[in-house]
Coordinates of C-alpha atoms and ligand atoms in Angstrom, one line a residue:
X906 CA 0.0 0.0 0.0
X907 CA 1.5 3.8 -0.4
X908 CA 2.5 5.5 2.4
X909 CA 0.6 8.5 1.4
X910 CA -2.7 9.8 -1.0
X911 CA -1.8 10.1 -4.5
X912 CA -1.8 13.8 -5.5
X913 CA -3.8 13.5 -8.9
X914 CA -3.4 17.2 -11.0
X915 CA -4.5 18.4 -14.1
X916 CA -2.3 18.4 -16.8
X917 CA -2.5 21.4 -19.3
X918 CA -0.6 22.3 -21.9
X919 CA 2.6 20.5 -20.3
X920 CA 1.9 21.8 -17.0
X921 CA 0.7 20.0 -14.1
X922 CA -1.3 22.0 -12.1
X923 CA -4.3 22.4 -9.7
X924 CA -7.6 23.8 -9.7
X925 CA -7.7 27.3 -9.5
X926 CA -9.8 27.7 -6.3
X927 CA -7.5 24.6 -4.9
X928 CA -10.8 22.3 -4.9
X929 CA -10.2 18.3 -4.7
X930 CA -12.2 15.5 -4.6
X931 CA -10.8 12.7 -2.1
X932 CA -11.4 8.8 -3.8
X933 CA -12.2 6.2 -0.9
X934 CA -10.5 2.5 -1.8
X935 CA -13.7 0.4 -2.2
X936 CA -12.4 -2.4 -0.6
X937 CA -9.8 -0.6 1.9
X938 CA -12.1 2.1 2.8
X939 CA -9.1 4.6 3.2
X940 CA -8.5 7.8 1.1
X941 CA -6.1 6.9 -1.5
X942 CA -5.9 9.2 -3.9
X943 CA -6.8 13.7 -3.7
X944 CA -7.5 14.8 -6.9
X945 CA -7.8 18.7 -8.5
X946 CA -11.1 19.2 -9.0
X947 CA -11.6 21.1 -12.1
X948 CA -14.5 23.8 -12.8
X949 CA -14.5 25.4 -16.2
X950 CA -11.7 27.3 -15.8
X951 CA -9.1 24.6 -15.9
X952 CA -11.6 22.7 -18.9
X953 CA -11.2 26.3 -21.3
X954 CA -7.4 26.4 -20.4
X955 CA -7.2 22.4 -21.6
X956 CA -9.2 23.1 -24.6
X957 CA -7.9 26.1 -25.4
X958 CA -3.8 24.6 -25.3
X959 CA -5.4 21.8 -27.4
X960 CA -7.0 23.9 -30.3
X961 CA -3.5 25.7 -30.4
X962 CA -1.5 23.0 -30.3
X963 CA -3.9 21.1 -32.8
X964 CA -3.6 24.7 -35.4
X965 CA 0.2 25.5 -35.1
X966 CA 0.9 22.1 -36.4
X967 CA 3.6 20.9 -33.6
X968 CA 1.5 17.5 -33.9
X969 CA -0.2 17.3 -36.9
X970 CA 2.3 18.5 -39.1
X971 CA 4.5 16.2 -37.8
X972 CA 5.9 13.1 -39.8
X973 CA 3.8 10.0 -38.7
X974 CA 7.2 8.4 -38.5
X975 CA 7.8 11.3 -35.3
X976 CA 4.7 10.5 -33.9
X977 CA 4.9 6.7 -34.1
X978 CA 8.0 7.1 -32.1
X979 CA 6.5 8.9 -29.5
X980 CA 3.9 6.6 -29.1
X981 CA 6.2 3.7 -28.8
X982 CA 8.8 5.2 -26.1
X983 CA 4.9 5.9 -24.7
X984 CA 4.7 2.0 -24.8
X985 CA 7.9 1.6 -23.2
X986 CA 7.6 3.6 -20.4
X987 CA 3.8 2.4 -19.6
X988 CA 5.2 -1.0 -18.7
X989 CA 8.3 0.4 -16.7
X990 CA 5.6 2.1 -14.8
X991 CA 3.1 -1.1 -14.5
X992 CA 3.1 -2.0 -10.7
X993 CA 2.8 1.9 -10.0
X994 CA 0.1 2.5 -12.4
X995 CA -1.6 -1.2 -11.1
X996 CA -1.5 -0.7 -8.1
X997 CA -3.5 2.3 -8.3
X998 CA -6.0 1.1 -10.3
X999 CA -6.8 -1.5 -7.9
X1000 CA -7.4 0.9 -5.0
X1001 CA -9.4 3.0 -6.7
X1002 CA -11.5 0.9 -8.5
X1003 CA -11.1 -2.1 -6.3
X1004 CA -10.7 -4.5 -9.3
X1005 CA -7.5 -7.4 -8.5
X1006 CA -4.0 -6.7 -8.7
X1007 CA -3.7 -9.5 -11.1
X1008 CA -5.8 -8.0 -13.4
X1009 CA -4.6 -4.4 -13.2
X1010 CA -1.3 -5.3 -13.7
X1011 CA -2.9 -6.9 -17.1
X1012 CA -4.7 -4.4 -18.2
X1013 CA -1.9 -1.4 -17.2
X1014 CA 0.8 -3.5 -18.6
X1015 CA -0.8 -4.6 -21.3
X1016 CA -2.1 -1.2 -22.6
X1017 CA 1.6 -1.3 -23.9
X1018 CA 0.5 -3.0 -26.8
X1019 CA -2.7 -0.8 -28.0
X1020 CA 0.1 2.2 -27.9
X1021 CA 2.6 0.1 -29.9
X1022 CA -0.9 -0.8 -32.2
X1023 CA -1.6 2.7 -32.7
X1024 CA 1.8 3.4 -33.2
X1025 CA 2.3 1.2 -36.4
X1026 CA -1.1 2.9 -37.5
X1027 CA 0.2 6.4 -37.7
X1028 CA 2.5 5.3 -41.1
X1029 CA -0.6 3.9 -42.6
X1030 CA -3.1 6.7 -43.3
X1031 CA -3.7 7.5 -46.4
X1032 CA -6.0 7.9 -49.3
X1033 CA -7.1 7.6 -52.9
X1034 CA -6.1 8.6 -56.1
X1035 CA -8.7 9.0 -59.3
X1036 CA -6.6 9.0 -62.7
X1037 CA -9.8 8.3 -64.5
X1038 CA -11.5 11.5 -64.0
X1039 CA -10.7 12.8 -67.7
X1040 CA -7.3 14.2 -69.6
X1041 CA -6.8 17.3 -67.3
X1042 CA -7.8 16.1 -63.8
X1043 CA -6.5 14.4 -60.9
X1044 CA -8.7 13.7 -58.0
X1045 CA -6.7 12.8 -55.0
X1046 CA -8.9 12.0 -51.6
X1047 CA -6.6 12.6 -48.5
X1048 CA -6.7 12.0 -44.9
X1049 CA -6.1 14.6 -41.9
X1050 CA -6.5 13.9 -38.4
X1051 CA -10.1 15.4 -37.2
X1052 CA -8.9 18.4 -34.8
X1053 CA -9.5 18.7 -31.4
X1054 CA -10.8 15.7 -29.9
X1055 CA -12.7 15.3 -26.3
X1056 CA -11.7 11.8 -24.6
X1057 CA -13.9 11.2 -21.6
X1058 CA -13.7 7.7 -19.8
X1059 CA -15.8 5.5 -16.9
X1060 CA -14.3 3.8 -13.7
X1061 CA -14.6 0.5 -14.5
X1062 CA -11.3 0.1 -16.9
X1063 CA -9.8 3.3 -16.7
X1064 CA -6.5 2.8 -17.8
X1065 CA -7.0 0.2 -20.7
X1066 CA -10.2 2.4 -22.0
X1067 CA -7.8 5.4 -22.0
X1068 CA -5.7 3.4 -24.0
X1069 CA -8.2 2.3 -26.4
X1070 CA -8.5 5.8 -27.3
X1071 CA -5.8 8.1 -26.8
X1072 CA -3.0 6.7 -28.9
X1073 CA -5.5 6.3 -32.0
X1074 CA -6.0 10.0 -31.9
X1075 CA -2.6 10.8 -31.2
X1076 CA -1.6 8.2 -34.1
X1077 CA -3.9 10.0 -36.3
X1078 CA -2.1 13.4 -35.6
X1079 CA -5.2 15.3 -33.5
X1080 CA -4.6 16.6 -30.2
X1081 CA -6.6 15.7 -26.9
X1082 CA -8.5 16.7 -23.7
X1083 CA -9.3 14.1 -21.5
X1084 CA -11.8 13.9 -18.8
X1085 CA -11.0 10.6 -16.4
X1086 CA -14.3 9.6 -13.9
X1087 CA -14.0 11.0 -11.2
X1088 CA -13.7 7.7 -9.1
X1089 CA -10.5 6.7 -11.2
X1090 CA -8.7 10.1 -12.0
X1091 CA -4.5 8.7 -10.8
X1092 CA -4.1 6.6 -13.2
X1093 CA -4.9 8.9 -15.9
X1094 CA -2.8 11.7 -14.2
X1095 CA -0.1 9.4 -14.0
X1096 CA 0.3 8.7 -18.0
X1097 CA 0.8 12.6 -18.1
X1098 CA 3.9 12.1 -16.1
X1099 CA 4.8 9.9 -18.7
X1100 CA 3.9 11.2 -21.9
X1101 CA 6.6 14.4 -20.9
X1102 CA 9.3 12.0 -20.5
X1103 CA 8.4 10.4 -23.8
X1104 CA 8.6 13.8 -25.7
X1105 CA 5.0 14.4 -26.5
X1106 CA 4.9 18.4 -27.4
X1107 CA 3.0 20.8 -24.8
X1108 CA -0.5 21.0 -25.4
X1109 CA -1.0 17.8 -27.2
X1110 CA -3.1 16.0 -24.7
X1111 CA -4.3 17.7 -22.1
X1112 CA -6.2 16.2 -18.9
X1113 CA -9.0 17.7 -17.0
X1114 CA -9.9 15.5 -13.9
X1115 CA -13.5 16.4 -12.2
X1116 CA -16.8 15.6 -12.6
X1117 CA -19.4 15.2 -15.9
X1118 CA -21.1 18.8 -14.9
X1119 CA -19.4 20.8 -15.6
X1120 CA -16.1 19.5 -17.1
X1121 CA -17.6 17.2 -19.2
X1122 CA -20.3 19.0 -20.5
X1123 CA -18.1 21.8 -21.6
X1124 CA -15.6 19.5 -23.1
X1125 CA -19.3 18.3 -25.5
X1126 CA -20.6 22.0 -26.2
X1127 CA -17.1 23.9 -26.8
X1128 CA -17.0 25.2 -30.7
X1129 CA -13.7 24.4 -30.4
X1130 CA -14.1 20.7 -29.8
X1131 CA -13.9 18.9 -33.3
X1132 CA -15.3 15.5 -32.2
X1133 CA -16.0 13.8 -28.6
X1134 CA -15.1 10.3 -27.9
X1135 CA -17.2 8.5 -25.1
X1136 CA -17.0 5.7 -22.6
X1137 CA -20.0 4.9 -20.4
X1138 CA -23.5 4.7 -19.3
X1139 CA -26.0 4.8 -22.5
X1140 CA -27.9 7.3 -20.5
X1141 CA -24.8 9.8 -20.7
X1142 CA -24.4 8.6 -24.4
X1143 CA -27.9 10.2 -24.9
X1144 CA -27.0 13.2 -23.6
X1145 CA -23.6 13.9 -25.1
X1146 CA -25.7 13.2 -28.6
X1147 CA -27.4 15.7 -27.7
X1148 CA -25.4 18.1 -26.3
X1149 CA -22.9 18.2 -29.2
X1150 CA -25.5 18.3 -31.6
X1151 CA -25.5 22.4 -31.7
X1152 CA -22.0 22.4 -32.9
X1153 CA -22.3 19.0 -35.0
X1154 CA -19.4 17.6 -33.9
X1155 CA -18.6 14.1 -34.7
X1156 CA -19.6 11.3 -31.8
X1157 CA -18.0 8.2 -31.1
X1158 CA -20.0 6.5 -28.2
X1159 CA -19.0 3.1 -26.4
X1160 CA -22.1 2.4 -24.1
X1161 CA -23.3 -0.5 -21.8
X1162 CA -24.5 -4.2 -22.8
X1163 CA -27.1 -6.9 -21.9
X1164 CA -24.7 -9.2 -23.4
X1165 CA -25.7 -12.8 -24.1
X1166 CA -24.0 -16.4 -24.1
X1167 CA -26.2 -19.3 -26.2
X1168 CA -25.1 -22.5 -25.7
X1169 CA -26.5 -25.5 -27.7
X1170 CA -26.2 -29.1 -26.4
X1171 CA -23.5 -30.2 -28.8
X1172 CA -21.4 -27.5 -27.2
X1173 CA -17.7 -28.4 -25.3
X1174 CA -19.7 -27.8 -22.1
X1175 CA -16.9 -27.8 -19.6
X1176 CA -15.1 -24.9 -21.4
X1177 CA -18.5 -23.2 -21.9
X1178 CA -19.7 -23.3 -18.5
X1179 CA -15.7 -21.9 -17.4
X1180 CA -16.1 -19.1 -20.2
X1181 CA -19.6 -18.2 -18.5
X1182 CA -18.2 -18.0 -15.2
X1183 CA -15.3 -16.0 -16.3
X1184 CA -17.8 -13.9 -18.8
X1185 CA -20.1 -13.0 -15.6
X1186 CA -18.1 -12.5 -12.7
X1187 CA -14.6 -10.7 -14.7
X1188 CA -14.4 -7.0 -12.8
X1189 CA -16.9 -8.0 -10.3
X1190 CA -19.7 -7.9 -13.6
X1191 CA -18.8 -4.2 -13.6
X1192 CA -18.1 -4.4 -17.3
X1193 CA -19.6 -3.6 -20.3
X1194 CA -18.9 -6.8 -22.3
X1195 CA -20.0 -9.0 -19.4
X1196 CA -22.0 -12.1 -20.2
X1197 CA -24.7 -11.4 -17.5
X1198 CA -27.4 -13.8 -19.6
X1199 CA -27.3 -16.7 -20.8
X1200 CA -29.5 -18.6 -23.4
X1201 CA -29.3 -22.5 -22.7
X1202 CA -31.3 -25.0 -24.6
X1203 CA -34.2 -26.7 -22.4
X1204 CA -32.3 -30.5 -22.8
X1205 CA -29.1 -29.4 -20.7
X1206 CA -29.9 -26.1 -19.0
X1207 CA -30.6 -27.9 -15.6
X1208 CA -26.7 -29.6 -15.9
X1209 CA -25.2 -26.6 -17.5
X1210 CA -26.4 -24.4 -14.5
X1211 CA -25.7 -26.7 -12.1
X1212 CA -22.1 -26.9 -13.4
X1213 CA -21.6 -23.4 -13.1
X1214 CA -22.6 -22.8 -9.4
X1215 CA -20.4 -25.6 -8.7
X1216 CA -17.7 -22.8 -10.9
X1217 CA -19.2 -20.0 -8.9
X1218 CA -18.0 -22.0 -5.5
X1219 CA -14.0 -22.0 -7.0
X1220 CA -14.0 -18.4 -7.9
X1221 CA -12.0 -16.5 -5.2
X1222 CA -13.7 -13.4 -4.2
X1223 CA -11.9 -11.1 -1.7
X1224 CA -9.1 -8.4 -0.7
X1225 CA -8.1 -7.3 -4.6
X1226 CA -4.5 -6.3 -3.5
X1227 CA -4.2 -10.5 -2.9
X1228 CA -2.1 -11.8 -5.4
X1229 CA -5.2 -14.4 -6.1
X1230 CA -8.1 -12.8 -6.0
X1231 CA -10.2 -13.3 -9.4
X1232 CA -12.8 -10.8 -8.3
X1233 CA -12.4 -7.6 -6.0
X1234 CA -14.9 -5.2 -4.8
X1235 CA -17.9 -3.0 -5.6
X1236 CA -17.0 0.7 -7.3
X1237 CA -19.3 2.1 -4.8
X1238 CA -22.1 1.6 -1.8
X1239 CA -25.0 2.9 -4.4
X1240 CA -23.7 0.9 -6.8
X1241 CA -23.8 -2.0 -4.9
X1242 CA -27.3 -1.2 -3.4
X1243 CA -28.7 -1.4 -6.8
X1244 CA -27.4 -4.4 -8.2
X1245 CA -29.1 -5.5 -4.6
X1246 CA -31.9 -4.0 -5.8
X1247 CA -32.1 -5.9 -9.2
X1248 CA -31.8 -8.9 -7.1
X1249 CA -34.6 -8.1 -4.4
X1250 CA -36.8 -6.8 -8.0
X1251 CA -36.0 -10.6 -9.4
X1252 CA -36.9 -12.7 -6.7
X1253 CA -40.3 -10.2 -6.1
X1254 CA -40.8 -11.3 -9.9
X1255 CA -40.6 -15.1 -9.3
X1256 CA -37.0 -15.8 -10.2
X1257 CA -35.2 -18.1 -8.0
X1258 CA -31.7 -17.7 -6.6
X1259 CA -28.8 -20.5 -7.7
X1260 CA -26.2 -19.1 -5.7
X1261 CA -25.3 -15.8 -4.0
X1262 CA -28.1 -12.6 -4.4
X1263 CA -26.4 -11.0 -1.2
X1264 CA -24.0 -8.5 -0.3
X1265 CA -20.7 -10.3 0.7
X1266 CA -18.8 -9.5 3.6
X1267 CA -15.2 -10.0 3.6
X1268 CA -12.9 -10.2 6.9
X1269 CA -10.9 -7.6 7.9
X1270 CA -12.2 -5.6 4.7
X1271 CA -16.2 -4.9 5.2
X1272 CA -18.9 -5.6 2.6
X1273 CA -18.0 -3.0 -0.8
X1274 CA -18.8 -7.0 -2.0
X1275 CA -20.9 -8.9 -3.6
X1276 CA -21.6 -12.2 -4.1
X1277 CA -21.2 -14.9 -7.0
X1278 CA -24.8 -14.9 -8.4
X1279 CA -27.0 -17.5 -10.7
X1280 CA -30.4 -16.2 -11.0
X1281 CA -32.9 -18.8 -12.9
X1282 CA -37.0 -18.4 -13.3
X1283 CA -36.3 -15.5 -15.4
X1284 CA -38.8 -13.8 -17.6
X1285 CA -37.4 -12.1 -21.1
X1286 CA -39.6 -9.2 -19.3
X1287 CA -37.7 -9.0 -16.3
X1288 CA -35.5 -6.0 -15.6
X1289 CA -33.0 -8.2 -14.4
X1290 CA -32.9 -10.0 -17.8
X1291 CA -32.9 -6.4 -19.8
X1292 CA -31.2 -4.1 -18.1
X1293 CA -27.5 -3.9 -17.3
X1294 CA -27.0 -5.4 -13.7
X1295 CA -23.3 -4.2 -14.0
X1296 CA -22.4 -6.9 -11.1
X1297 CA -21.8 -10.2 -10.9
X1298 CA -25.2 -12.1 -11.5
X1299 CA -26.2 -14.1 -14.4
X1300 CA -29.4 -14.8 -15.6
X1301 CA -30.6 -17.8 -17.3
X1302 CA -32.8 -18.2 -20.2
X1303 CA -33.7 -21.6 -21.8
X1304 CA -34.8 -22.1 -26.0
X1305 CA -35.8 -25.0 -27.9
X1306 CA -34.9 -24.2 -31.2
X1307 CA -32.8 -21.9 -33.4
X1308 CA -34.3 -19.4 -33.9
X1309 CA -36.0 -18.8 -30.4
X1310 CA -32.4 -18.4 -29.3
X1311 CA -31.7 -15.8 -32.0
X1312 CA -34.9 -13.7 -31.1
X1313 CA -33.1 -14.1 -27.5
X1314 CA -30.4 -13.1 -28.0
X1315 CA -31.5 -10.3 -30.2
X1316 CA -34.2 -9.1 -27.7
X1317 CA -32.6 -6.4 -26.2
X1318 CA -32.0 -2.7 -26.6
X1319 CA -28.5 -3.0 -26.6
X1320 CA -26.3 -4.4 -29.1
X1321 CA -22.5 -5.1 -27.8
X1322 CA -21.1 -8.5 -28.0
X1323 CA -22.6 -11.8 -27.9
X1324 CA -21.7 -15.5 -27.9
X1325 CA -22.2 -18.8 -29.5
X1326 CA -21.3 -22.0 -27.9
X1327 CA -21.3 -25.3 -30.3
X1328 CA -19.3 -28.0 -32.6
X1329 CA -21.3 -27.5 -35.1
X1330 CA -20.1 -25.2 -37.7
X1331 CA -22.8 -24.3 -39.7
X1332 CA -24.7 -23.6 -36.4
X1333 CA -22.1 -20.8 -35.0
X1334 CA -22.2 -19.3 -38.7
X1335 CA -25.5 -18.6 -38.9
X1336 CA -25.5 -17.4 -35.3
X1337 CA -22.7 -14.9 -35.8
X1338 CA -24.4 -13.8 -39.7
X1339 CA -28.1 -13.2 -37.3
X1340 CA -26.5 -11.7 -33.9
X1341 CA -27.3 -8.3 -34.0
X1342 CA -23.7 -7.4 -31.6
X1343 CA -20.7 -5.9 -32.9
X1344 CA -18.6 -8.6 -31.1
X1345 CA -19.4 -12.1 -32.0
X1346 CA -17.4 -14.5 -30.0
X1347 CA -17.5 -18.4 -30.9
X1348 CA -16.4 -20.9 -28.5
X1349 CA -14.8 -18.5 -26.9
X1350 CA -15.8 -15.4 -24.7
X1351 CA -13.8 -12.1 -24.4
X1352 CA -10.7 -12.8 -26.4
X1353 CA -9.9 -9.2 -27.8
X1354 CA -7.1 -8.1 -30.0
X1355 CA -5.8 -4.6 -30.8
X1356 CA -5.9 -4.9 -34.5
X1357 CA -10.0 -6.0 -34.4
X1358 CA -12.8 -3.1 -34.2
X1359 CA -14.8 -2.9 -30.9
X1360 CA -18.2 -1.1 -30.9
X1361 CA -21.9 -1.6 -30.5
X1362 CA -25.0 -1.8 -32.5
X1363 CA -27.8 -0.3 -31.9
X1364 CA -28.3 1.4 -28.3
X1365 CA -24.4 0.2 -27.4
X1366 CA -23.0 3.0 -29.3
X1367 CA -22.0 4.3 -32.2
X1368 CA -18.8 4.2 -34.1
X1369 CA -16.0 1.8 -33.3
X1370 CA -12.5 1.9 -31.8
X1371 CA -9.2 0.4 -31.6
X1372 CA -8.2 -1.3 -35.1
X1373 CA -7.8 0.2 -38.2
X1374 CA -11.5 1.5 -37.9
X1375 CA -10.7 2.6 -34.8
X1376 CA -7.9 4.5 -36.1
X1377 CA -9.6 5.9 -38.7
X1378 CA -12.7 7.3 -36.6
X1379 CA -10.0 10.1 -36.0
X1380 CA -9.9 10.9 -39.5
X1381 CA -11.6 13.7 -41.7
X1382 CA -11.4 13.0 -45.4
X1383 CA -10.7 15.9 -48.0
X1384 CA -10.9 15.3 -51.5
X1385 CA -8.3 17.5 -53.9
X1386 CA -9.8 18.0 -57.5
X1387 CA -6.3 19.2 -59.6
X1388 CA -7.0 20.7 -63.0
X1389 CA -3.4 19.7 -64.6
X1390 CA -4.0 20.4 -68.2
X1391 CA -5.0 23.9 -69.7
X1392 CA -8.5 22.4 -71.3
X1393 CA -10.7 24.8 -68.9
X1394 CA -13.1 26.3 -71.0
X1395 CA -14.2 29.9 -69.5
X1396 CA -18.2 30.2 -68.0
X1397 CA -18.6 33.9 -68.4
X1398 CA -18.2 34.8 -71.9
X1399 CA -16.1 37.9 -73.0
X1400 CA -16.8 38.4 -76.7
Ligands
NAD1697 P1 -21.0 7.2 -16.7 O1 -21.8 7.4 -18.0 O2 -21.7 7.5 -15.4 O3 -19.7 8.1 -16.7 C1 -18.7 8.0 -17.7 C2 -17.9 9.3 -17.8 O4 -18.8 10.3 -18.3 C3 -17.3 9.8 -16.5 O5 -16.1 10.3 -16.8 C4 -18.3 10.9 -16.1 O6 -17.7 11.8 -15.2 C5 -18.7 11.5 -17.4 N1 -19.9 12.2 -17.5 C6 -21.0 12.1 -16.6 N2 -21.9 13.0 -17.0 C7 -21.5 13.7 -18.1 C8 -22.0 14.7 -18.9 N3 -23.2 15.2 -18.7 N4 -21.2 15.1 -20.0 C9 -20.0 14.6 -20.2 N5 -19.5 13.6 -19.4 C10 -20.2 13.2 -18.4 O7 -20.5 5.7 -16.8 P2 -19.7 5.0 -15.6 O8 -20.6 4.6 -14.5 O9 -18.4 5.7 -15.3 O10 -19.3 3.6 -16.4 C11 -20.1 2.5 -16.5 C12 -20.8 2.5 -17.8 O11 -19.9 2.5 -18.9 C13 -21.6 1.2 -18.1 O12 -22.9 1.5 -18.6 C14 -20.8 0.4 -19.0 O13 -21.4 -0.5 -19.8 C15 -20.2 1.5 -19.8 N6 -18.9 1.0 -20.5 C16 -19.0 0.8 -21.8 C17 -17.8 0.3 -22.5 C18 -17.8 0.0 -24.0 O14 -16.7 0.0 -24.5 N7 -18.9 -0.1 -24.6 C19 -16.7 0.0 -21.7 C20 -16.7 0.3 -20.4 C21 -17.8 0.8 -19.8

């Protein structure tokens, strides 16, 4: 543990500093229940200073004008120094967001590689070129980076979402303000620290810590925001959508997820049922491409469940700074009151409890926990099978045939990921063509690679990120129509 708070600042245009009228906003461990971190907490002030060194920075060209080759090497000494600074930056993360150490060190260390991604990106853009448009003309289509673009990122993977982000835009040669949640604002801070030792120019990415009202309102609104990235709730989404609709800037939204696991009977049912269990309880369910429902056929839901209470059993809950802990603590008491509340809702409904529906305590560290929960009798109408628990309890649904399972699957508002569990082929092709997700996972659940897009359909978002889609979200297109012959014939006659 660290001797003392972490002092989280703003960092604007190559300067960390703190709020003006010295305001901070203490973050409370979840599972420790100590103040570990103080961080500035910004008012419009510091979020016009931030946008205002970006829009400069973005205008005079220190960036953008830059070779992609100087860029890619920033990002990559970027790279470097993220994973000389993993057990600082992981340790952090797990006190704040009370996720285990094991899997902070993961997703810290292993932001590395989306930096080194988006570093090999930057030498790639480029356009068209139209040789066919007639003797005298050449039509050339090029890429430039966007502008100024708006970052703003949720607790639950603060660090790796940064990450999915950040070095695209940077990559693509725009210039940044970012707004970490306010529960999670070090590790955030921290990469400042570490993009000035890596070289990146003043001004370039800036970071505004504080809440949504009113830094990340402004950072939506300002005229001289370009386009907003988001991370988070789909309620937020909405409003960002909205908000940045007066200046039309461009939106790219990753929201939550209902997401769902079918599993037919010729399925490898050991790995299934270990993928489940991994899909559901993974960041204490806090996470947007959980597998909180699964779709079972009728002829082995009563085995398949059963096997994956018995899973639920092995799964070591507990103090997330233990070295073997699989699943840590609750972001916050509200947060854990409602998935309670789902819970209570579900069993009011008629749904029966597998395993777990109560708040876990855990010696020596209180009860920010929750338990490892199966939740069966559930009604496609059920809140609990609809709406996005965000904790670690899975619902089950059963089908008969095929299709029932698609219209499953696909009966939801949101559209994220989804899976598909079988031997057969022809049955998992069919199920990925029909899923309406923008993540189809086959035998398989989770497995996520730099170079493949990630993004939602339909009220999971818009736009995609990471990949060279996600790369090229950043990217404003500009078409060049070059007379180069002397064939013009004149419009206005003079004689
Ligand atoms: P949230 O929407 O409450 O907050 C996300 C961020 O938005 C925070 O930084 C917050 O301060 C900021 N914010 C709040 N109000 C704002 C406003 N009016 N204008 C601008 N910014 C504002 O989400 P959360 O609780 O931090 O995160 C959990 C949610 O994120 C879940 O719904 C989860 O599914 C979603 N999520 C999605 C993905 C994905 O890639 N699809 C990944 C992780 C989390």
């Amino acid at each position: 543990m660290p001797d003392a708070a972490y002092q989280a600042r703003h960092f604007i245009n190559g300067v960390f500093v703190d709020s003006a009228d010295g305001q901070k906003l203490d973050r409370v461990s979840p599972s420790h229940g100590i103040v570990v971190s103080q961080a500035a907490l910004g008012s419009e002030t510091e979020t016009q200073a931030a946008i205002k060194a970006a829009r400069a920075a973005f205008d005079d060209g220190r960036w953008s004008s830059l070779a992609a080759k100087e860029r890619a090497a920033v990002l990559y000494r970027v790279a470097d120094l993220i994973e000389q600074n993993e057990e600082r930056l992981a340790v952090m993360e797990t006190l704040e967001s009370g996720k285990p150490i094991s899997q902070s060190r993961g997703e810290c260390g292993g932001a590395a590689d989306l930096w080194r991604y988006a570093a090999s990106l930057a030498r790639t853009a480029h356009g068209d070129s139209h040789n066919t448009l007639g003797a005298d003309i050449l039509g050339v289509v090029v890429k430039e980076p966007i502008g100024v673009v708006s970052i703003i990122t949720p607790w639950n993977f603060p660090f790796w979402i940064l990450s999915q982000k950040l070095p695209f835009a940077l990559a693509a040669g725009c210039t940044c303000v970012v707004k970490p949640s306010e529960m999670t604002p070090s590790t955030t801070s921290m990469l400042g620290e570490i993009l000035v030792e890596a070289g990146l120019p003043a001004g370039v990415c800036n970071i505004v810590l504080g809440l949504g009202t009113p830094v990340g309102s402004l950072m939506t609104t300002h005229d001289d925001v370009d386009m907003v990235t988001f991370t988070g709730s789909t309620a937020v989404g909405k409003m960002i959508t909205k908000s940045s609709g007066e200046t039309l800037k461009k939106v790219a939204l990753e929201l939550g997820g209902k997401n769902p696991q079918v599993i037919f009977p010729d399925a490898d049912l050991e790995n299934a049922a270990d993928a489940v269990t991994f899909g559901v309880y993974f960041n204490v369910g806090q996470c947007c491409n959980s597998s909180s429902r699964i779709i079972v056929h009728e002829d082995i839901a009563d085995a398949f469940v059963e096997r994956v209470v018995a899973l639920s059993r092995k799964v070591v809950f507990g103090n997330p700074m233990h070295p073997d802990t699989q699943v840590g603590a609750i972001v916050t008491e509200d947060h854990k009151a409602k998935i309670d509340g789902y819970i209570k809702d579900a069993i009011s409904a008629g749904a029966e409890i597998c395993i777990g529906g109560q708040v876990l305590d855990v010696p020596g560290l209180g009860d920010q926990f929750y338990q490892p929960t199966v939740v069966r009798g559930v009604t496609p109408d059920m809140a609990i099978a609809r709406e996005e628990v965000f904790g670690p309890v899975l619902t089950v649904l059963t089908f008969k045939t095929f299709d029932q399972a698609v219209a499953l699957a696909n009966d939801s508002t949101y559209g994220l990921s989804a899976g598909v569990w079988s031997e057969n082929v022809h049955t998992c092709l069919e199920f990925c063509r029909r899923a309406q997700a923008g993540t189809v996972w086959t035998n398989t659940w989770m497995d996520g690679f730099p170079e493949l897009a990630f993004g939602g359909m339909k009220q999971s978002g818009q736009g995609r990120e990471i990949g060279r889609y996600g790369f090229e979200e950043f990217l404003e297109v500009k078409s060049l129509v070059m007379r180069i012959g002397r064939t013009r014939a004149p419009w206005v006659k003079t004689d």
